[in-house]
Amino acid sequence: MDRSAAPSGDIERLRTIFDGQQAAHRRDPVPSPARRRAQLRRLGAAIKAAAPSIARAISADFGNRAPQETMVAEVFTSLEAIRYTARHLVRWAKPERRPVSIWHRPGHAELLRQPLGVVGIVVPWNYPLYLAAGPLVSALAAGNRVMVKLSEAAPRFGETFARLMADTFAEDEVAAVNGGVEIAEAFVRLPFDHLLFTGSTRVGRDVMRAAADNLTPVTLELGGKSPAIVCDDFPIAIAARRILYGKCMNAGQTCVAPDYALVPAGRVEAFVAAAGRAVQGLFPTLRAPAYTSIASDGHFARLAGYLEDAARMGARLHPLHPEPSDPVARKLAPTALTNVDLGMRVMQEEIFGPLLPIVPYERLADAIGFVNARPRPLALYAFSDDRGAVDRILGNTMSGGVTVNDTMLHVAQDALPFGGVGASGMGVYHGREGFDAFSKLRGVYYQRRFNGAALLQPPYGARFRRLIGVMLR
Ligand code: NAD
C-alpha cells in the first residue's frame, strides 16, 4: 500500500481542479438532461472500450483477480447503472407538481431537482471501478461536476481510470485524482457541495469530521459484519452454495459479502459439508486465476491472524478445499469456523476475506436477537421459503439492504436505493434515490396575481377573526 506523503503541489492541484469545476458550475448551473445523458453515454462507451485494460489493472493490483469477476461485478454493473439512469433521467429531472392546500390556492407548488454543484467521491480498492462509476453516474445524472479520489491501494487501476476520465471528460466536468492518505485528507477538506465516501467505518468517521468544517453533506458507504440467517425449512445445500459464492467472490473482499452464517444448531454439520462441496464445485483448484488473491500481504496476515486467534481460543477450523493456502500468491483457502466465541477477532471485526464463522441457533428469535445485539449491518441475508419467517426477520432486524434466498444481488438492482444504516453508513444512492442524493430538492411556490393572502395580513379586523376561526377549527 502506497502511504507515501504527497508533495504539496498535488494538494494545490486539487484546489485548482475544484475551483475550475465550481466556476464551470456557476457558468452552467443546470446542464440540460440531454447533455447529462450524453455524458453518461460517453462514460459507458469509455468503460466498455477500456474493460480489458481495467480488468488487467485490477488483477495486477490484487496480485490476481479473475477478469470474469471484474466483468460481472464491475463492468456489467457499471454499464447497467448507466443504461438504467440514462433511460430515466429526463423524467427524474422534470419539475414535479405537488399539491397545495385550499388556503394557498389558486397558487401552485413544484419540486425542482437541481444540481448541487461540485461533488466529491472517495473510492476504496476492493471494487474500484463500480464504486467510482456508480456514484459518478448518479452525480452526473443530477447535473453536477465531479471529482473522484481513487484508492492508493489500487494504483494501477487508479492510473488507468484517471487517464480514461481525462480522455473522456473536460477537467471541469469530471476529474479523477490519485495519491496517498495526505491527498485523501486534503480531498475531503475541499468545500464540496456533497461528498460520498466508500470505505471503512473508521476512516468514515474522520471524513465526516472533516466535512463538518464546511457543512458539506456526506453519504457514507461503510462496512460491517453482514449476517446470513439460514432458516430450518430451507434446503441446506442451496443455502451453503449461495452463501459460499457470496463469500468467495473477490475472495470475500466485498462490503456486502456474508460475514458469518446463523445456522440451526442441528444442521451445522450438514452445512459445513455442503459448504465444502460448494467451494470445490466453484473452484476445482484455488491456483487457477478464477480464485482471487487477497489484495495485500497486510490483509493476508490479518486474515491468517484471525484463524490463529480463533484456533487458540477453541474454534474448530474446517478447510473447505483440499488445497492449502498459498501465502506467496496470497490465495487464502476458504475456511469455515465452528465453536466460535464472541471474544474472537473473527467475530468482532469485519472479516473481508474467505473465512466463514458459523453461529448455531436454537430458535429464530435467538438468531434475530444475535443480529440485533450488534451494530446494524450493511446487508442481511435471509434463507427461507416461509414468508412468515422472512417477514419476521425483515420486521425485527435492521440493515442497509437485504437479499432473500441469495446473497449480494440487492446491490445490482438499479431501481433500489443502496446504502448502510448506523455503523454501516448513512444516505443512499443508485437509481432514483441516487439522483435525489446529488440534487437539491428545491421547493417552489408560485403565487397568482389575485389571491387571498392579504386576508390574513394586518390590520387585523373582523374579517381576519372570522377567517382564522375557520382555519383553526
Ligand atoms: P479505507 O477506509 O481504508 O479507504 C477508503 C478510501 O479512503 C481510500 O480511497 C483512501 O485513500 C481514503 N482515505 C484513507 N484515509 C483517509 C483519511 N484519513 N481521510 C480521507 N480519506 C481517507 O477502506 P478500504 O480498505 O479501501 O476499503 C475497505 C472498506 O470499505 C471495508 O470496510 C468495506 O466494507 C468498505 N466498503 C464499503 C462499501 C459500501 O458500498 N458500503 C463498498 C466497498 C467497501
Coordinates of C-alpha atoms and ligand atoms in Angstrom, one line a residue:
M1 CA 0.0 0.0 0.0
D2 CA 1.5 3.4 -1.0
R3 CA 1.2 5.5 2.0
S4 CA 3.9 8.0 0.9
A5 CA 3.3 11.6 1.6
A6 CA 2.2 13.6 -1.4
P7 CA 4.0 16.7 -2.5
S8 CA 2.1 19.8 -1.5
G9 CA 1.9 20.7 -5.2
D10 CA -0.6 17.9 -5.6
I11 CA -2.7 19.4 -2.9
E12 CA -2.7 22.8 -4.6
R13 CA -3.7 21.0 -7.8
L14 CA -6.8 19.6 -6.1
R15 CA -7.8 23.1 -5.2
T16 CA -7.2 24.3 -8.8
I17 CA -9.4 21.5 -10.2
F18 CA -12.1 22.3 -7.6
D19 CA -12.1 26.0 -8.4
G20 CA -12.3 25.2 -12.1
Q21 CA -15.3 22.9 -11.5
Q22 CA -17.0 25.4 -9.3
A23 CA -16.6 28.1 -12.0
A24 CA -18.0 25.8 -14.6
H25 CA -21.0 25.0 -12.4
R26 CA -21.6 28.7 -12.0
R27 CA -21.5 29.3 -15.7
D28 CA -23.9 26.5 -16.4
P29 CA -25.7 25.6 -13.2
V30 CA -28.3 23.3 -14.7
P31 CA -27.0 21.3 -17.6
S32 CA -29.8 20.0 -19.8
P33 CA -30.9 16.4 -19.4
A34 CA -29.7 15.8 -23.0
R35 CA -26.2 16.9 -22.1
R36 CA -26.2 14.7 -19.0
R37 CA -27.4 11.8 -21.0
A38 CA -24.6 12.4 -23.5
Q39 CA -22.1 12.4 -20.6
L40 CA -23.4 9.1 -19.3
R41 CA -23.2 7.6 -22.8
R42 CA -19.6 8.8 -23.1
L43 CA -18.8 7.3 -19.8
G44 CA -20.4 4.0 -20.8
A45 CA -18.6 3.8 -24.1
A46 CA -15.3 4.6 -22.4
I47 CA -15.7 1.9 -19.8
K48 CA -16.8 -0.7 -22.4
A49 CA -13.8 0.1 -24.6
A50 CA -11.3 0.0 -21.7
A51 CA -12.8 -3.0 -20.0
P52 CA -10.0 -5.4 -20.8
S53 CA -7.3 -3.0 -19.6
I54 CA -9.3 -2.2 -16.5
A55 CA -9.6 -5.9 -15.7
R56 CA -5.8 -6.3 -16.2
A57 CA -5.0 -3.3 -14.0
I58 CA -7.3 -4.6 -11.2
S59 CA -5.8 -8.0 -11.4
A60 CA -2.3 -6.6 -11.2
D61 CA -3.3 -4.6 -8.1
F62 CA -4.7 -7.6 -6.4
G63 CA -1.9 -10.0 -7.4
N64 CA -4.6 -11.9 -9.2
R65 CA -8.3 -11.1 -9.8
A66 CA -10.4 -13.2 -12.2
P67 CA -11.2 -11.0 -15.2
Q68 CA -14.6 -12.7 -15.3
E69 CA -15.2 -11.4 -11.8
T70 CA -14.3 -7.8 -12.9
M71 CA -16.6 -8.2 -16.0
V72 CA -19.6 -9.4 -13.9
A73 CA -19.2 -7.4 -10.7
E74 CA -17.8 -4.2 -12.0
V75 CA -18.1 -3.6 -15.8
F76 CA -21.5 -5.1 -16.2
T77 CA -22.9 -3.4 -13.1
S78 CA -21.5 -0.1 -14.1
L79 CA -22.9 -0.3 -17.6
E80 CA -26.3 -1.4 -16.3
A81 CA -26.4 1.6 -13.9
I82 CA -25.5 3.9 -16.8
R83 CA -28.2 2.4 -19.1
Y84 CA -30.9 2.5 -16.4
T85 CA -30.1 6.1 -15.4
A86 CA -29.8 7.3 -18.9
R87 CA -33.2 5.9 -19.7
H88 CA -34.9 7.6 -16.7
L89 CA -33.1 10.8 -16.1
V90 CA -35.2 13.0 -18.3
R91 CA -38.2 12.1 -16.3
W92 CA -36.4 12.4 -13.0
A93 CA -35.1 15.9 -13.9
K94 CA -38.6 17.2 -14.7
P95 CA -40.2 19.6 -12.2
E96 CA -42.8 17.7 -10.2
R97 CA -46.2 19.3 -9.4
R98 CA -47.0 19.0 -5.7
P99 CA -50.4 19.7 -4.1
V100 CA -51.2 22.9 -2.2
S101 CA -53.9 23.2 0.5
I102 CA -57.1 25.1 -0.1
W103 CA -55.6 28.1 1.8
H104 CA -52.9 28.6 -0.7
R105 CA -54.9 28.3 -3.9
P106 CA -55.0 29.4 -6.6
G107 CA -51.2 29.3 -6.4
H108 CA -49.4 26.1 -7.1
A109 CA -46.3 24.3 -5.9
E110 CA -43.5 22.5 -7.7
L111 CA -40.5 20.5 -6.6
L112 CA -37.3 21.2 -8.6
R113 CA -34.4 18.8 -8.5
Q114 CA -31.3 20.9 -9.3
P115 CA -27.6 20.1 -9.4
L116 CA -25.8 20.8 -6.1
G117 CA -22.6 21.9 -7.8
V118 CA -19.3 20.1 -7.2
V119 CA -19.5 16.6 -5.8
G120 CA -16.5 14.6 -4.3
I121 CA -16.3 10.8 -4.4
V122 CA -13.8 8.8 -2.4
V123 CA -13.3 5.2 -3.7
P124 CA -11.9 2.1 -1.9
W125 CA -9.7 -0.5 -3.5
N126 CA -12.0 -3.6 -3.5
Y127 CA -14.3 -2.8 -6.4
P128 CA -12.6 0.3 -7.6
L129 CA -14.4 0.6 -10.9
Y130 CA -18.0 0.0 -9.7
L131 CA -17.5 2.1 -6.6
A132 CA -16.2 5.0 -8.7
A133 CA -18.6 4.7 -11.6
G134 CA -21.8 4.0 -9.5
P135 CA -21.7 7.3 -7.6
L136 CA -20.3 9.1 -10.7
V137 CA -23.4 8.0 -12.7
S138 CA -25.8 9.4 -10.0
A139 CA -23.8 12.6 -9.6
L140 CA -23.6 13.3 -13.4
A141 CA -27.2 12.4 -14.0
A142 CA -28.2 15.0 -11.4
G143 CA -26.1 17.6 -13.3
N144 CA -23.1 18.0 -11.1
R145 CA -19.3 18.4 -11.7
V146 CA -17.4 15.6 -10.1
M147 CA -14.0 15.0 -8.5
V148 CA -13.1 11.3 -7.8
K149 CA -10.3 10.3 -5.4
L150 CA -9.1 6.8 -6.2
S151 CA -7.5 4.4 -3.7
E152 CA -3.8 4.4 -3.2
A153 CA -4.2 0.6 -2.6
A154 CA -5.2 0.1 -6.2
P155 CA -2.6 2.2 -8.0
R156 CA -2.7 0.5 -11.5
F157 CA -6.4 0.8 -11.7
G158 CA -6.1 4.4 -10.4
E159 CA -3.8 5.3 -13.2
T160 CA -6.0 3.6 -15.8
F161 CA -9.2 5.2 -14.6
A162 CA -7.7 8.7 -14.2
R163 CA -6.4 8.5 -17.8
L164 CA -9.8 7.3 -19.0
M165 CA -11.6 10.1 -17.3
A166 CA -9.1 12.7 -18.7
D167 CA -9.6 11.3 -22.2
T168 CA -13.4 11.3 -21.9
F169 CA -14.3 14.4 -20.0
A170 CA -13.1 18.0 -19.7
E171 CA -11.4 18.5 -16.3
D172 CA -14.2 20.8 -15.2
E173 CA -16.8 18.0 -15.8
V174 CA -15.1 15.0 -14.2
A175 CA -11.6 14.8 -12.8
A176 CA -10.1 11.6 -11.2
V177 CA -7.1 12.0 -8.9
N178 CA -4.7 9.6 -7.3
G179 CA -2.5 9.9 -4.3
G180 CA -1.8 8.7 -0.7
V181 CA -3.5 9.4 2.5
E182 CA -2.3 13.0 2.6
I183 CA -4.1 13.7 -0.7
A184 CA -7.2 11.9 0.6
E185 CA -7.2 14.0 3.7
A186 CA -6.8 17.2 1.6
F187 CA -9.5 16.0 -0.8
V188 CA -12.2 15.6 1.9
R189 CA -11.4 19.0 3.3
L190 CA -12.4 20.7 0.0
P191 CA -15.7 22.6 0.3
F192 CA -17.7 20.2 -1.8
D193 CA -21.5 20.6 -2.2
H194 CA -21.8 16.8 -1.4
L195 CA -19.2 14.2 -0.5
L196 CA -19.7 10.4 -1.0
F197 CA -17.2 8.2 0.8
T198 CA -17.0 4.5 0.4
G199 CA -14.6 2.7 2.8
S200 CA -14.1 1.6 6.3
T201 CA -16.2 2.8 9.3
R202 CA -13.0 4.1 11.0
V203 CA -12.0 6.4 8.1
G204 CA -15.7 7.3 7.6
R205 CA -15.7 9.0 11.0
D206 CA -12.6 11.1 10.0
V207 CA -14.2 12.0 6.7
M208 CA -17.4 13.2 8.4
R209 CA -15.4 15.3 10.9
A210 CA -13.5 16.9 8.0
A211 CA -16.7 17.6 6.0
A212 CA -18.4 19.1 9.1
D213 CA -16.0 22.1 8.9
N214 CA -17.5 23.0 5.6
L215 CA -21.0 21.8 6.4
T216 CA -20.6 19.5 3.5
P217 CA -23.3 16.9 3.5
V218 CA -22.0 13.3 3.4
T219 CA -23.1 10.0 2.1
L220 CA -21.1 7.3 3.9
E221 CA -20.9 3.9 2.4
L222 CA -19.2 1.8 5.1
G223 CA -18.7 -1.8 6.0
G224 CA -19.5 -4.2 8.9
K225 CA -20.5 -7.7 9.6
S226 CA -23.4 -8.8 7.4
P227 CA -25.2 -11.9 8.7
A228 CA -26.8 -14.7 6.7
I229 CA -29.6 -16.4 8.5
V230 CA -30.5 -19.9 7.3
C231 CA -34.0 -21.0 8.4
D232 CA -34.8 -24.5 9.3
D233 CA -37.1 -25.0 6.2
F234 CA -34.5 -24.0 3.6
P235 CA -32.5 -26.7 1.7
I236 CA -29.1 -26.6 3.3
A237 CA -27.1 -27.4 0.2
I238 CA -28.7 -24.5 -1.7
A239 CA -28.1 -22.1 1.2
A240 CA -24.5 -23.2 1.5
R241 CA -23.8 -22.8 -2.2
R242 CA -25.2 -19.3 -2.4
I243 CA -23.6 -18.1 0.8
L244 CA -20.2 -19.5 -0.2
Y245 CA -20.5 -18.0 -3.7
G246 CA -21.0 -14.6 -1.9
K247 CA -18.2 -15.4 0.5
C248 CA -15.7 -16.4 -2.2
M249 CA -16.4 -13.8 -4.8
N250 CA -13.4 -11.4 -4.9
A251 CA -12.1 -13.8 -2.1
G252 CA -14.5 -12.3 0.3
Q253 CA -13.2 -8.8 -0.1
T254 CA -16.7 -7.4 -0.7
C255 CA -18.5 -4.9 1.5
V256 CA -21.8 -6.9 1.2
A257 CA -20.2 -10.4 1.5
P258 CA -22.0 -12.6 4.0
D259 CA -19.7 -12.2 7.0
Y260 CA -21.0 -15.0 9.2
A261 CA -23.8 -17.5 9.0
L262 CA -26.5 -18.2 11.6
V263 CA -27.5 -21.9 11.1
P264 CA -30.0 -24.1 13.1
A265 CA -27.9 -26.0 15.7
G266 CA -28.9 -29.4 14.3
R267 CA -27.8 -28.6 10.8
V268 CA -24.3 -27.1 11.3
E269 CA -22.5 -30.3 10.3
A270 CA -24.6 -30.7 7.1
F271 CA -24.0 -27.0 6.3
V272 CA -20.2 -27.4 6.7
A273 CA -20.2 -30.5 4.4
A274 CA -22.3 -28.7 1.8
A275 CA -20.1 -25.6 2.1
G276 CA -17.0 -27.7 1.2
R277 CA -18.8 -29.2 -1.8
A278 CA -19.9 -25.8 -2.9
V279 CA -16.4 -24.3 -2.8
Q280 CA -14.8 -27.2 -4.6
G281 CA -17.6 -27.0 -7.3
L282 CA -16.9 -23.3 -7.8
F283 CA -13.1 -23.6 -7.7
P284 CA -11.8 -27.0 -8.7
T285 CA -8.4 -25.6 -7.9
L286 CA -7.5 -22.5 -5.9
R287 CA -4.4 -22.0 -8.0
A288 CA -6.4 -21.0 -11.1
P289 CA -7.0 -17.3 -11.8
A290 CA -10.7 -17.8 -11.2
Y291 CA -10.0 -17.7 -7.4
T292 CA -8.9 -14.1 -6.5
S293 CA -5.9 -13.3 -4.3
I294 CA -6.0 -11.4 -1.1
A295 CA -5.1 -7.9 -2.2
S296 CA -2.1 -7.3 0.1
D297 CA 0.3 -9.0 2.4
G298 CA -1.1 -7.0 5.3
H299 CA -4.6 -8.3 4.7
F300 CA -3.3 -11.8 4.2
A301 CA -1.5 -11.6 7.6
R302 CA -4.6 -10.1 9.2
L303 CA -6.8 -13.0 8.0
A304 CA -4.3 -15.7 8.9
G305 CA -4.2 -14.0 12.3
Y306 CA -7.9 -14.4 12.7
L307 CA -7.6 -18.1 12.1
E308 CA -4.7 -18.4 14.6
D309 CA -6.6 -16.4 17.2
A310 CA -9.8 -18.4 16.7
A311 CA -8.0 -21.8 16.9
R312 CA -6.1 -20.7 20.0
M313 CA -9.4 -19.7 21.7
G314 CA -11.0 -23.1 20.9
A315 CA -12.7 -22.7 17.5
R316 CA -12.7 -25.6 15.0
L317 CA -11.4 -24.7 11.6
H318 CA -12.9 -26.6 8.6
P319 CA -10.9 -26.1 5.4
L320 CA -13.4 -26.1 2.6
H321 CA -10.9 -27.1 -0.1
P322 CA -8.2 -29.8 -0.1
E323 CA -5.6 -27.3 -1.3
P324 CA -3.8 -25.3 1.4
S325 CA -3.4 -21.5 1.4
D326 CA -0.5 -20.1 -0.7
P327 CA 0.9 -17.0 1.1
V328 CA 3.2 -16.2 -1.9
A329 CA 0.3 -15.9 -4.3
R330 CA -1.9 -14.7 -1.4
K331 CA -4.5 -17.3 -2.1
L332 CA -6.3 -18.0 1.2
A333 CA -8.1 -21.3 1.3
P334 CA -11.8 -20.8 2.1
T335 CA -12.4 -21.9 5.7
A336 CA -15.5 -22.4 7.9
L337 CA -15.2 -21.9 11.6
T338 CA -17.4 -23.6 14.3
N339 CA -17.3 -23.3 18.1
V340 CA -16.7 -19.7 17.7
D341 CA -16.7 -17.4 20.6
L342 CA -17.7 -13.7 20.6
G343 CA -14.3 -12.7 22.0
M344 CA -12.5 -14.0 18.9
R345 CA -11.3 -11.3 16.5
V346 CA -13.1 -13.1 13.6
M347 CA -16.4 -12.4 15.5
Q348 CA -15.5 -8.8 16.3
E349 CA -14.0 -7.3 13.2
E350 CA -15.3 -7.2 9.6
I351 CA -13.7 -10.3 8.0
F352 CA -13.3 -9.1 4.4
G353 CA -11.9 -12.5 3.3
P354 CA -13.0 -16.1 2.6
L355 CA -13.5 -17.1 6.3
L356 CA -17.0 -18.1 7.4
P357 CA -17.8 -18.4 11.1
I358 CA -20.9 -20.4 11.7
V359 CA -23.0 -19.5 14.7
P360 CA -25.6 -22.1 15.7
Y361 CA -29.0 -21.1 16.9
E362 CA -32.0 -22.9 18.5
R363 CA -35.0 -20.6 17.7
L364 CA -35.4 -18.0 15.0
A365 CA -35.9 -15.4 17.8
D366 CA -32.3 -16.2 19.0
A367 CA -30.9 -15.6 15.6
I368 CA -32.7 -12.3 15.3
G369 CA -31.5 -11.4 18.8
F370 CA -27.9 -12.2 17.8
V371 CA -28.1 -9.8 14.9
N372 CA -29.8 -7.1 17.0
A373 CA -27.1 -7.2 19.7
R374 CA -24.5 -6.0 17.1
P375 CA -24.1 -2.8 15.1
R376 CA -26.6 -2.5 12.2
P377 CA -25.0 -4.3 9.2
L378 CA -24.7 -3.2 5.6
A379 CA -26.5 -6.3 4.3
L380 CA -28.6 -9.1 5.7
Y381 CA -29.4 -12.4 4.0
A382 CA -32.4 -14.5 5.0
F383 CA -32.9 -18.0 3.6
S384 CA -36.4 -19.3 3.9
D385 CA -39.3 -20.3 1.7
D386 CA -41.7 -19.5 4.6
R387 CA -43.0 -15.9 4.0
G388 CA -43.8 -15.7 7.7
A389 CA -40.2 -16.4 8.8
V390 CA -38.9 -13.9 6.2
D391 CA -41.3 -11.2 7.4
R392 CA -40.3 -11.9 11.0
I393 CA -36.6 -11.4 10.1
L394 CA -37.4 -8.2 8.0
G395 CA -39.7 -6.8 10.6
N396 CA -37.4 -7.4 13.6
T397 CA -34.0 -6.5 12.3
M398 CA -32.4 -3.5 10.5
S399 CA -29.7 -3.4 7.8
G400 CA -28.6 -1.4 4.8
G401 CA -30.2 -3.8 2.4
V402 CA -31.5 -7.4 2.1
T403 CA -31.4 -10.2 -0.4
V404 CA -33.8 -13.1 0.4
N405 CA -32.6 -16.6 -0.6
D406 CA -29.4 -15.4 -2.1
T407 CA -26.5 -13.0 -1.4
M408 CA -25.4 -9.6 -2.7
L409 CA -28.0 -9.3 -5.5
H410 CA -29.9 -6.4 -4.0
V411 CA -26.9 -4.2 -4.8
A412 CA -27.3 -4.9 -8.5
Q413 CA -31.0 -3.8 -8.6
D414 CA -30.8 -0.3 -10.2
A415 CA -34.3 0.5 -9.1
L416 CA -33.4 0.0 -5.4
P417 CA -31.6 2.5 -3.2
F418 CA -28.3 1.2 -1.8
G419 CA -26.7 2.4 1.5
G420 CA -26.0 1.4 5.0
V421 CA -27.5 2.4 8.3
G422 CA -25.9 3.2 11.7
A423 CA -22.3 1.9 11.7
S424 CA -22.6 0.7 8.1
G425 CA -23.2 4.1 6.8
M426 CA -25.7 6.9 6.0
G427 CA -27.6 8.1 3.0
V428 CA -28.3 6.1 -0.2
Y429 CA -27.5 6.2 -3.9
H430 CA -28.3 4.1 -7.1
G431 CA -31.3 4.8 -9.3
R432 CA -33.8 7.5 -8.4
E433 CA -32.6 7.9 -4.9
G434 CA -29.0 8.4 -6.2
F435 CA -30.3 11.2 -8.5
D436 CA -32.0 12.8 -5.5
A437 CA -29.0 12.3 -3.2
F438 CA -26.9 14.6 -5.5
S439 CA -29.8 17.1 -6.2
K440 CA -31.1 20.0 -4.2
L441 CA -34.8 19.2 -3.7
R442 CA -35.9 22.8 -4.1
G443 CA -39.5 23.7 -3.2
V444 CA -41.1 26.5 -5.3
Y445 CA -44.4 28.1 -4.6
Y446 CA -45.9 30.1 -7.5
Q447 CA -48.3 32.9 -6.3
R448 CA -51.1 34.2 -8.5
R449 CA -51.8 37.8 -9.1
F450 CA -55.2 37.5 -7.5
N451 CA -55.1 35.6 -4.2
G452 CA -56.3 35.5 -0.7
A453 CA -53.0 36.1 1.2
A454 CA -53.9 39.7 2.1
L455 CA -56.9 38.4 4.1
L456 CA -54.5 37.2 6.8
Q457 CA -52.3 40.3 6.9
P458 CA -52.6 43.3 9.2
P459 CA -54.5 45.3 10.0
Y460 CA -56.3 42.5 11.9
G461 CA -60.1 43.2 11.9
A462 CA -63.3 41.2 12.0
R463 CA -62.6 39.5 8.6
F464 CA -59.3 38.2 10.0
R465 CA -61.0 36.9 13.2
R466 CA -63.7 35.0 11.2
L467 CA -61.2 33.5 8.8
I468 CA -58.7 32.4 11.5
G469 CA -61.6 30.9 13.4
V470 CA -62.3 28.7 10.4
M471 CA -58.6 27.9 9.8
L472 CA -58.0 26.8 13.4
R473 CA -61.3 24.7 13.6
Ligands
NAD1 P1 -10.4 2.7 3.7 O1 -11.4 3.4 4.6 O2 -9.0 2.3 4.2 O3 -10.1 3.7 2.4 C1 -11.1 4.2 1.6 C2 -10.7 5.4 0.9 O4 -10.4 6.4 1.9 C3 -9.4 5.4 0.1 O5 -9.5 6.0 -1.2 C4 -8.4 6.1 0.9 O6 -7.5 6.9 0.1 C5 -9.2 7.1 1.6 N1 -8.7 7.5 2.9 C6 -7.8 6.9 3.7 N2 -7.6 7.6 4.8 C7 -8.3 8.7 4.7 C8 -8.5 9.9 5.6 N3 -7.8 10.0 6.7 N4 -9.3 10.8 5.1 C9 -9.9 10.7 4.0 N5 -9.8 9.7 3.2 C10 -9.0 8.7 3.5 O7 -11.2 1.5 3.1 P2 -10.6 0.3 2.1 O8 -9.7 -0.5 2.8 O9 -10.2 0.9 0.8 O10 -12.0 -0.5 1.8 C11 -12.4 -1.5 2.6 C12 -13.6 -1.0 3.5 O11 -14.6 -0.3 2.7 C13 -14.3 -2.1 4.2 O12 -14.7 -1.7 5.5 C14 -15.6 -2.3 3.3 O13 -16.7 -2.9 4.0 C15 -15.9 -0.9 2.9 N6 -16.7 -0.9 1.7 C16 -17.9 -0.4 1.7 C17 -18.7 -0.4 0.6 C18 -20.1 0.1 0.5 O14 -20.6 0.3 -0.5 N7 -20.7 0.4 1.7 C19 -18.1 -0.9 -0.6 C20 -16.8 -1.3 -0.6 C21 -16.1 -1.3 0.6

